[in-house]
Coordinates of C-alpha atoms in Angstrom, one line a residue:
M1 CA 0.0 0.0 0.0
F2 CA 1.2 3.5 -0.9
K3 CA 0.2 6.4 1.5
Q4 CA -0.5 10.0 0.6
P5 CA 0.5 11.8 3.7
Q6 CA -1.3 15.1 3.0
L7 CA -4.7 13.6 2.6
Q8 CA -4.1 10.4 4.7
I9 CA -5.2 8.1 2.0
G10 CA -3.8 4.8 0.8
R11 CA -4.0 2.7 -2.3
D12 CA -3.0 -0.9 -2.9
Y13 CA -0.8 -1.6 -6.0
T14 CA 0.6 -5.0 -7.1
P15 CA 4.4 -5.0 -7.7
L16 CA 5.6 -6.2 -11.0
P17 CA 7.7 -9.4 -10.9
P18 CA 11.5 -9.1 -11.1
T19 CA 12.8 -8.2 -14.5
L20 CA 13.6 -11.5 -16.3
G21 CA 17.3 -12.3 -16.4
E22 CA 18.4 -9.4 -14.1
G23 CA 17.8 -11.0 -10.7
R24 CA 17.4 -7.6 -9.0
E25 CA 15.4 -8.9 -6.0
E26 CA 16.2 -5.9 -3.9
S27 CA 14.1 -3.5 -6.0
L28 CA 10.4 -3.1 -6.4
R29 CA 8.7 -2.1 -9.6
F30 CA 5.0 -0.9 -10.0
F31 CA 2.8 -0.1 -13.0
I32 CA 0.8 3.0 -12.1
R33 CA -1.0 5.0 -14.8
Q34 CA -1.6 8.6 -14.1
D35 CA -5.3 9.3 -13.7
P36 CA -6.4 12.9 -13.8
H37 CA -9.1 12.1 -11.2
G38 CA -7.0 9.8 -9.0
E39 CA -5.6 11.4 -5.9
M40 CA -3.0 8.8 -5.4
S41 CA -1.7 8.4 -8.9
R42 CA -1.5 12.2 -9.4
Y43 CA 0.5 12.4 -6.1
L44 CA 2.9 9.7 -7.1
H45 CA 3.4 11.0 -10.6
G46 CA 4.1 14.4 -9.2
L47 CA 7.0 13.3 -7.0
D48 CA 10.6 14.1 -8.0
M49 CA 13.0 11.3 -8.8
G50 CA 14.6 10.0 -5.6
T51 CA 11.8 11.1 -3.3
S52 CA 11.1 8.9 -0.3
I53 CA 7.5 7.5 -0.1
E54 CA 5.7 5.7 2.6
M55 CA 4.6 2.1 1.9
R56 CA 3.2 -0.9 3.8
G57 CA 3.0 -4.5 2.9
P58 CA 3.3 -6.7 1.0
K59 CA 0.0 -8.5 1.5
I60 CA -0.5 -11.8 -0.3
E61 CA -4.1 -11.8 -1.5
C62 CA -4.0 -15.2 -3.1
E63 CA -1.5 -17.9 -3.2
I64 CA -1.4 -20.1 -6.3
P65 CA -1.7 -23.7 -5.3
L66 CA 1.2 -26.0 -6.2
D67 CA -1.1 -28.3 -8.2
T68 CA -2.3 -25.5 -10.6
Q69 CA -2.0 -26.5 -14.2
Q70 CA -3.9 -23.7 -16.1
I71 CA -4.6 -20.1 -15.3
L72 CA -7.0 -18.0 -17.3
F73 CA -6.3 -14.4 -16.3
I74 CA -8.9 -11.7 -17.3
A75 CA -7.3 -8.3 -16.8
G76 CA -8.6 -4.8 -17.2
G77 CA -6.2 -1.9 -17.6
T78 CA -3.6 -1.9 -14.8
G79 CA -5.0 -5.2 -13.6
I80 CA -2.3 -6.7 -15.9
A81 CA 0.2 -6.2 -13.1
P82 CA -1.2 -9.2 -11.0
A83 CA -1.3 -11.2 -14.3
L84 CA 2.4 -10.8 -14.7
Q85 CA 2.9 -11.8 -11.0
A86 CA 0.7 -14.9 -11.5
G87 CA 2.6 -15.8 -14.7
H88 CA 6.0 -15.4 -13.0
T89 CA 4.9 -17.5 -10.0
L90 CA 3.3 -20.2 -12.0
L91 CA 5.8 -20.6 -14.7
S92 CA 8.9 -20.5 -12.5
R93 CA 7.8 -24.0 -11.3
T94 CA 8.3 -25.4 -14.8
N95 CA 10.3 -28.6 -15.0
D96 CA 10.7 -31.6 -17.3
T97 CA 7.5 -33.2 -16.1
Y98 CA 5.4 -30.1 -15.2
K99 CA 4.7 -27.4 -17.8
P100 CA 1.8 -25.1 -16.5
E101 CA 0.1 -22.7 -18.8
I102 CA -1.4 -19.2 -18.4
H103 CA -3.7 -17.5 -20.8
I104 CA -4.2 -13.8 -20.5
L105 CA -7.1 -11.7 -21.8
W106 CA -6.1 -8.0 -21.4
A107 CA -8.6 -5.1 -22.0
N108 CA -7.5 -1.5 -22.5
R109 CA -9.2 1.8 -23.4
R110 CA -6.7 2.8 -26.0
R111 CA -4.4 1.0 -28.4
D112 CA -1.4 3.1 -27.0
D113 CA -1.9 1.4 -23.7
C114 CA -0.9 -2.0 -25.2
A115 CA 1.2 -0.7 -28.1
G116 CA 2.9 -3.4 -30.0
G117 CA 0.7 -6.2 -28.7
T118 CA -0.6 -8.9 -31.1
N119 CA -3.1 -11.6 -30.4
D120 CA -2.1 -15.2 -30.0
S121 CA -5.6 -16.8 -30.2
A122 CA -7.7 -17.2 -33.4
A123 CA -10.8 -16.9 -31.1
T124 CA -10.4 -13.1 -31.0
T125 CA -11.7 -12.7 -34.5
S126 CA -15.2 -13.0 -33.1
R127 CA -14.8 -10.9 -30.1
S128 CA -17.7 -9.3 -28.0
Q129 CA -19.1 -6.1 -29.2
V130 CA -20.4 -5.1 -25.7
S131 CA -18.1 -3.4 -23.2
W132 CA -18.1 -4.1 -19.4
F133 CA -19.0 -0.5 -19.0
S134 CA -22.1 -0.6 -21.2
G135 CA -23.0 -4.0 -19.6
L136 CA -23.1 -2.4 -16.2
L137 CA -25.4 0.3 -17.5
K138 CA -27.6 -2.2 -19.3
T139 CA -26.9 -0.6 -22.7
S140 CA -25.6 -2.1 -25.9
I141 CA -23.3 -1.1 -28.6
A142 CA -24.0 -4.1 -30.7
G143 CA -24.6 -2.0 -33.8
R144 CA -20.9 -1.4 -33.9
T145 CA -18.5 -3.7 -35.7
P146 CA -15.0 -4.4 -34.5
A147 CA -12.6 -2.0 -36.1
E148 CA -9.2 -2.8 -37.6
P149 CA -6.5 -2.6 -35.0
M150 CA -5.4 1.0 -34.8
K151 CA -1.8 2.0 -35.4
S152 CA -0.1 3.2 -32.2
A153 CA 1.3 6.7 -32.2
T154 CA 4.6 5.1 -31.5
T155 CA 6.4 2.2 -33.3
F156 CA 7.7 0.9 -30.0
S157 CA 6.1 -1.7 -27.8
S158 CA 4.9 -0.6 -24.4
L159 CA 6.7 -1.7 -21.3
I160 CA 4.1 -4.2 -20.2
V161 CA 3.9 -5.7 -23.8
K162 CA 7.7 -6.1 -23.7
E163 CA 7.4 -8.0 -20.5
L164 CA 4.6 -10.2 -21.8
E165 CA 6.7 -11.0 -24.9
A166 CA 9.7 -11.8 -22.6
L167 CA 7.6 -14.2 -20.7
K168 CA 6.5 -15.9 -23.8
S169 CA 10.0 -16.2 -25.0
K170 CA 11.3 -17.7 -21.7
Y171 CA 8.4 -20.2 -21.6
P172 CA 7.5 -21.0 -25.2
G173 CA 4.1 -22.7 -25.7
Q174 CA 3.0 -21.9 -22.1
V175 CA 1.8 -18.3 -22.4
T176 CA -0.8 -16.8 -24.7
V177 CA -2.0 -13.2 -24.6
D178 CA -5.0 -11.5 -26.4
Y179 CA -5.6 -7.8 -26.5
F180 CA -9.0 -6.1 -26.4
V181 CA -9.2 -2.3 -27.1
D182 CA -12.2 -0.2 -26.4
E183 CA -11.6 2.3 -29.2
E184 CA -11.4 -0.6 -31.7
N185 CA -14.8 -1.9 -30.4
T186 CA -13.3 -5.2 -29.2
F187 CA -14.2 -6.3 -25.7
I188 CA -13.8 -9.4 -23.6
G189 CA -17.0 -11.5 -23.9
K190 CA -18.3 -14.9 -23.2
K191 CA -16.9 -16.5 -26.3
A192 CA -13.3 -15.5 -25.8
I193 CA -13.5 -16.8 -22.2
L194 CA -15.3 -20.1 -23.2
D195 CA -12.9 -20.8 -26.1
L196 CA -9.9 -20.7 -23.7
A197 CA -11.7 -22.5 -20.9
D198 CA -12.7 -25.3 -23.4
S199 CA -9.3 -25.5 -24.9
A200 CA -7.7 -26.5 -21.6
P201 CA -6.7 -30.2 -21.7
P202 CA -8.8 -32.7 -19.6
D203 CA -7.4 -33.7 -16.2
K204 CA -7.0 -37.4 -17.2
G205 CA -7.1 -38.3 -13.5
S206 CA -4.3 -36.0 -12.5
H207 CA -6.6 -33.6 -10.6
K208 CA -4.6 -30.6 -11.7
R209 CA -6.2 -27.3 -10.7
K210 CA -7.5 -24.8 -13.2
M211 CA -8.0 -21.2 -12.0
I212 CA -9.6 -18.0 -13.4
F213 CA -8.4 -14.7 -12.0
V214 CA -10.1 -11.4 -12.6
S215 CA -8.3 -8.2 -12.0
G216 CA -9.0 -4.5 -12.8
P217 CA -11.3 -1.6 -12.0
E218 CA -14.2 -2.4 -9.6
G219 CA -16.8 -2.2 -12.4
F220 CA -14.8 -4.6 -14.6
I221 CA -14.5 -7.2 -11.9
S222 CA -18.2 -6.8 -11.1
Y223 CA -19.2 -7.3 -14.7
M224 CA -17.0 -10.3 -15.1
A225 CA -17.5 -12.2 -11.8
G226 CA -19.7 -10.1 -9.5
P227 CA -18.5 -7.5 -6.8
K228 CA -16.3 -8.1 -4.0
L229 CA -17.8 -7.5 -0.6
W230 CA -16.9 -5.8 2.7
A231 CA -17.8 -7.4 6.0
Q232 CA -16.4 -6.9 9.5
G233 CA -13.7 -4.6 8.2
M234 CA -12.4 -7.2 5.6
E235 CA -12.7 -7.4 1.9
L236 CA -14.3 -10.8 0.8
Q237 CA -14.7 -12.5 -2.5
G238 CA -18.5 -12.4 -2.5
P239 CA -20.7 -14.8 -4.6
L240 CA -19.7 -15.6 -8.1
Q241 CA -21.9 -13.5 -10.5
G242 CA -21.4 -11.8 -13.9
I243 CA -20.7 -13.4 -17.2
I244 CA -18.4 -16.0 -15.8
K245 CA -21.3 -17.4 -13.6
E246 CA -23.5 -17.4 -16.7
L247 CA -20.9 -19.6 -18.6
D248 CA -21.2 -22.2 -15.9
L249 CA -17.7 -23.4 -16.2
K250 CA -16.9 -26.7 -14.7
D251 CA -13.7 -27.5 -12.7
W252 CA -12.5 -23.9 -12.7
T253 CA -11.8 -22.0 -9.5
V254 CA -12.5 -18.2 -9.8
W255 CA -10.7 -15.6 -7.8
K256 CA -11.3 -11.8 -7.8
L257 CA -8.3 -9.6 -7.2

């Protein structure tokens, strides 16, 4: 948790995993977008280089069980940071007899947010035409057709896309990433989730665990899997709702971050 001393507010952020190949375990990295309406992000982006900040943590929100074989990670915006952590944790367990997999669906407002990212799944050719935001408002933009991917204002890949590509290079065949961009009218829908869930190999008696993680803005999580709840001063998972409940996926454990 980062603290803003003037307003006495705090915000939780997930650290990015260590940079592949550098082994700089003593450093912490965070992915924090500047939100013009966000008190904490504006405060952090306004600090000078080298400024000391007050932090508390870390707090482990969910431990990935050792028997996990498949992760389907549905991320909205900066919710990609926990996806990178999950991928780093899961895939670092790879050995000759155990090769777990992670499939990431990442939604962003603008193409520049995921500049350089290309889709790994053919299923994205028939992506949802309804955004999580319009879904919450019970409105539809079904009249729109998916646009061609927009060219980013820069020819470079974004930092997070580079990290995702590095993860795929280190663990070939174990990582897939698909990008969904609001301004291109492409959104994560039931079919994209179902196609990846159905593509997971059967257990064949091995009883390997399959997990779905959902991370992002509160509205995004609510639309996908239902809201988290507060009770007795603690944040709880709350019942499974949203489009994931409607899919009625078997043998998948769902966790909201």
